XYZ file of C-alpha atoms in Angstrom:
343
model
C 106.480 115.121 71.853
C 104.629 113.127 69.213
C 104.838 109.345 68.852
C 103.595 107.001 66.195
C 102.750 103.553 67.578
C 102.763 100.851 64.859
C 101.116 97.478 65.471
C 101.021 94.165 63.590
C 97.438 92.804 63.656
C 98.214 89.149 62.809
C 97.094 87.273 65.895
C 95.961 89.056 69.038
C 99.125 89.391 71.078
C 100.502 92.559 69.501
C 97.180 94.340 69.958
C 96.534 93.258 73.550
C 100.016 94.339 74.643
C 99.909 97.588 72.703
C 96.561 98.519 74.245
C 98.142 98.478 77.690
C 101.203 100.446 76.635
C 99.250 103.044 74.713
C 96.876 103.681 77.656
C 99.899 104.844 79.678
C 101.835 106.487 76.834
C 98.983 108.804 75.767
C 98.952 110.348 79.281
C 102.531 111.544 78.724
C 102.759 112.386 75.008
C 100.690 112.741 71.840
C 100.118 109.295 70.265
C 98.870 108.250 66.839
C 98.356 104.586 65.921
C 98.842 102.732 62.663
C 97.999 99.088 62.089
C 98.983 96.660 59.364
C 97.763 93.190 58.590
C 94.317 91.576 58.611
C 91.220 93.083 60.224
C 91.039 91.926 63.844
C 87.820 91.243 65.730
C 89.324 91.250 69.209
C 90.295 94.867 69.895
C 89.070 98.273 68.816
C 91.525 101.117 68.240
C 89.168 103.095 66.007
C 89.470 106.349 67.939
C 93.268 106.467 67.587
C 94.059 104.744 64.298
C 95.140 107.104 61.490
C 95.867 104.311 58.993
C 95.448 100.573 58.561
C 97.820 99.208 55.984
C 97.252 95.858 54.359
C 100.843 95.055 55.265
C 102.168 91.527 55.052
C 100.321 88.491 56.396
C 101.013 84.800 56.920
C 98.347 82.353 55.661
C 97.635 78.870 57.011
C 96.326 75.504 55.776
C 93.324 73.804 57.406
C 95.804 71.613 59.283
C 97.321 74.660 60.920
C 100.575 74.848 58.944
C 101.930 77.951 57.285
C 100.897 77.995 53.633
C 103.994 79.568 52.076
C 102.614 79.504 48.520
C 99.423 81.312 49.508
C 101.462 83.683 51.694
C 103.665 84.608 48.727
C 100.842 85.110 46.181
C 98.173 86.661 48.451
C 100.441 89.424 49.753
C 100.668 92.552 47.619
C 104.394 93.384 47.836
C 104.093 96.291 45.381
C 101.415 97.843 47.556
C 103.638 97.373 50.631
C 106.542 99.142 48.903
C 104.284 102.071 47.953
C 103.020 102.286 51.536
C 106.590 102.304 52.873
C 107.525 105.186 50.556
C 104.375 107.201 51.375
C 104.385 106.554 55.143
C 104.948 109.937 56.840
C 107.271 108.937 59.674
C 108.979 112.332 59.508
C 105.962 113.906 61.208
C 106.901 112.116 64.475
C 109.704 112.384 67.029
C 109.692 108.661 67.603
C 108.086 105.523 66.162
C 107.429 102.610 68.511
C 107.077 99.447 66.511
C 105.458 96.154 67.524
C 106.698 93.985 64.604
C 104.960 96.153 61.991
C 106.833 96.176 58.647
C 105.554 99.339 56.873
C 106.693 101.937 59.453
C 109.798 99.912 60.363
C 111.072 99.924 56.747
C 110.029 103.552 56.315
C 112.116 104.588 59.337
C 114.971 102.315 58.277
C 115.187 103.807 54.799
C 114.583 107.416 55.882
C 116.851 107.248 58.926
C 114.107 108.051 61.439
C 114.208 107.173 65.138
C 112.354 103.881 65.660
C 112.295 101.611 68.741
C 111.148 98.025 68.502
C 108.884 96.855 71.320
C 107.940 93.229 70.777
C 108.622 89.653 71.838
C 110.276 89.104 68.443
C 112.984 91.537 69.488
C 113.653 89.344 72.538
C 114.120 86.315 70.276
C 116.610 88.222 68.136
C 118.489 89.199 71.331
C 118.901 85.573 72.437
C 122.642 84.934 72.025
C 122.322 81.160 72.464
C 119.810 81.037 69.637
C 121.966 83.131 67.318
C 124.806 80.602 67.675
C 122.649 77.809 66.204
C 123.343 77.947 62.457
C 120.182 75.987 61.636
C 118.142 79.055 62.596
C 120.199 81.468 60.492
C 117.653 82.134 57.732
C 114.693 82.306 60.070
C 116.428 84.872 62.280
C 117.315 86.915 59.180
C 113.625 86.862 58.209
C 112.618 88.103 61.681
C 115.315 90.750 61.616
C 114.364 92.219 58.251
C 110.584 91.699 58.326
C 110.360 94.827 60.528
C 113.947 96.110 60.880
C 114.931 98.393 63.746
C 118.325 99.485 65.072
C 117.222 99.793 68.706
C 114.556 98.230 70.804
C 113.099 96.352 73.730
C 111.711 92.872 73.990
C 109.350 90.775 76.081
C 110.242 87.285 77.298
C 109.226 84.766 79.928
C 112.809 84.906 81.222
C 114.700 88.215 81.448
C 118.140 87.725 79.847
C 119.188 91.317 79.024
C 118.519 94.729 80.576
C 116.368 95.812 77.638
C 114.173 92.695 77.883
C 111.023 92.976 79.959
C 108.850 90.327 81.527
C 105.348 89.889 79.961
C 102.664 92.564 80.202
C 99.226 91.244 81.243
C 95.951 92.921 80.363
C 94.441 94.850 83.294
C 91.158 93.056 82.707
C 92.856 89.715 83.318
C 94.565 90.958 86.451
C 91.362 92.437 87.893
C 89.157 89.402 87.221
C 88.726 86.948 90.109
C 90.286 83.560 89.276
C 88.251 80.381 89.701
C 88.067 76.867 88.297
C 84.965 75.656 86.519
C 84.386 72.350 84.773
C 85.568 73.178 81.253
C 88.764 73.673 79.235
C 89.428 76.669 77.036
C 90.713 75.945 73.534
C 92.273 78.679 71.446
C 93.863 77.297 68.263
C 92.980 79.945 65.627
C 95.074 78.415 62.845
C 92.927 75.235 62.780
C 89.590 74.960 60.976
C 86.359 74.473 62.947
C 85.874 71.081 61.330
C 89.283 69.926 62.495
C 88.700 71.151 66.038
C 85.276 69.524 66.354
C 86.538 66.247 64.891
C 89.425 66.086 67.353
C 87.756 67.214 70.596
C 84.633 65.139 70.023
C 86.780 62.113 70.935
C 86.938 63.422 74.495
C 83.279 63.168 75.429
C 83.814 63.268 79.187
C 85.163 66.806 79.120
C 83.621 70.168 78.333
C 85.358 72.283 75.728
C 85.015 76.055 75.153
C 86.519 76.703 71.733
C 87.244 80.295 70.667
C 87.992 80.786 67.008
C 88.081 83.617 64.426
C 86.332 81.162 62.075
C 83.177 81.123 64.248
C 80.521 83.603 63.117
C 77.750 82.624 65.543
C 78.204 80.947 68.920
C 76.712 77.455 69.160
C 76.826 74.214 71.176
C 77.490 70.709 69.843
C 77.137 68.138 72.630
C 80.095 68.836 75.003
C 81.654 71.431 72.688
C 80.842 75.127 72.868
C 81.939 77.218 69.840
C 82.502 80.896 70.577
C 83.333 83.745 68.220
C 86.151 86.093 69.268
C 85.005 88.482 71.957
C 87.552 90.000 74.313
C 85.393 90.207 77.455
C 83.954 86.706 77.041
C 87.398 85.281 76.252
C 88.928 86.768 79.431
C 86.071 85.571 81.596
C 86.292 82.073 80.140
C 90.079 82.057 80.484
C 90.204 82.989 84.196
C 87.461 80.494 85.065
C 88.819 77.595 83.041
C 90.126 74.318 84.432
C 92.990 74.374 81.948
C 93.990 75.852 78.613
C 94.933 74.424 75.222
C 96.325 77.088 72.913
C 98.695 77.835 70.113
C 102.099 79.236 71.186
C 101.533 82.968 70.740
C 103.460 84.881 73.379
C 100.645 86.942 74.926
C 98.149 84.090 75.368
C 100.870 81.895 76.940
C 101.865 84.764 79.236
C 98.293 85.238 80.524
C 97.868 81.506 81.143
C 101.124 81.444 83.079
C 100.049 84.477 85.089
C 96.792 82.727 85.992
C 98.714 79.590 87.020
C 96.567 77.314 84.880
C 97.480 73.881 83.490
C 98.713 74.512 79.957
C 99.040 72.452 76.806
C 100.343 74.314 73.785
C 100.516 73.391 70.092
C 102.871 75.658 68.090
C 101.964 76.435 64.502
C 103.943 74.109 62.245
C 106.986 75.856 60.701
C 106.285 79.025 62.724
C 109.684 79.674 64.302
C 108.507 82.155 66.947
C 105.831 79.778 68.240
C 108.189 76.809 68.232
C 110.632 78.910 70.259
C 107.946 79.951 72.733
C 106.778 76.354 73.155
C 110.331 75.209 73.950
C 110.395 77.716 76.836
C 107.013 76.534 78.049
C 108.221 72.923 78.036
C 111.182 73.956 80.158
C 108.827 75.631 82.614
C 106.808 72.413 82.984
C 104.075 72.799 80.353
C 103.006 70.192 77.815
C 103.722 70.630 74.107
C 102.182 68.733 71.162
C 103.631 68.964 67.690
C 100.183 69.026 66.083
C 96.477 68.497 66.633
C 96.283 64.928 65.415
C 94.361 61.757 66.410
C 97.803 60.166 66.684
C 98.368 62.426 69.725
C 95.133 61.710 71.626
C 96.979 59.628 74.224
C 99.242 62.625 74.971
C 96.241 64.886 75.518
C 94.586 62.277 77.721
C 97.750 62.013 79.785
C 97.702 65.804 80.261
C 94.013 65.672 81.291
C 94.793 62.903 83.782
C 97.702 64.798 85.306
C 96.780 68.488 85.329
C 99.689 70.507 86.745
C 99.441 74.291 86.980
C 102.476 76.280 85.817
C 103.048 79.941 86.393
C 105.438 82.864 86.371
C 105.816 85.355 89.235
C 107.533 88.203 87.401
C 105.506 90.687 85.328
C 106.332 94.021 83.770
C 104.615 97.220 84.809
C 103.365 99.171 81.792
C 104.309 102.481 83.405
C 107.890 101.331 83.949
C 108.133 100.167 80.320
C 106.847 103.566 79.002
C 109.140 105.526 81.374
C 112.156 103.506 80.274
C 111.448 104.125 76.578
C 110.897 107.879 77.036
C 113.997 108.308 79.203
C 116.133 106.381 76.724
C 114.766 108.527 73.905
C 115.699 111.716 75.777
C 119.165 110.292 76.508
C 119.632 109.517 72.800
C 118.905 113.164 71.980
C 121.466 114.338 74.558
C 124.073 111.910 73.197
C 123.378 113.039 69.630
C 123.708 116.744 70.539
C 126.882 116.027 72.519
C 128.415 114.187 69.546
C 127.325 116.985 67.204
C 128.984 119.649 69.349
C 132.277 117.669 69.359
C 132.293 117.596 65.540
C 131.741 121.374 65.219
């Protein structure tokens, strides 16, 4: 059996999760990997990647908001259409898609078997959310950005049988948890200047800021700037006193697993992150609407009342892989059974 695993490279969550799934999947079947989106410094799939499409990418302002004008004009939609047409999904028995648009559309148009495996699929499966008409257009965008007819999702709370609890990196699980005198900050959509300006107001605390905008690590008084490095990030995360991050699913999941105090700031106008942050707030975490000097009192209140929050339920990567492969085999049996009936 041959599987194509397609991954969206915007952010780090799709890659970190896929790395865990692929490590199990390749022990059972032949696996090729395709990526689409920006180059990512965090993870290396070089030995498995057969193609890296430019794909479609969201761009942000220095204030951390989605820049829709830049997003529209910087993306090459003609190139994306050509890639969709030329993408050879017919060479594979199954495509597993983690919110990657090129292979998803290729399978959709060529009627190839494609299973979604992403937290976005869990959002689309949330019946309560679908009833809210104000989210109609956003949900349509999520549905048709990387369309699939079948799939599985990841969520903090399991609400359907094809929804799994989060998958945590093995490196995070194996690392001994401790609490040192610093806070980890991971807000990749904000500029370095904005981050330094804001956190310099809190001189009595030590800040470890990881950002894709940092080229060389450096220290500025009580602020340490670190470039993206997976091993260093994990070590800093598990030893932190608390975490301030954007509302990407995988980062939030790991913080919850580690039972750390959490303050999250969703990207403005980013529906998925706003949705994730609403779940975190229900679980007892703190949510800020933006990184602004108008919100310093809210951050100080969080610092004065650090409360760990966590989740007990996690998904086993082996169980996820087994479920996908078994369902694929069942789908073949059902297809053959239906075919025989028509003959």
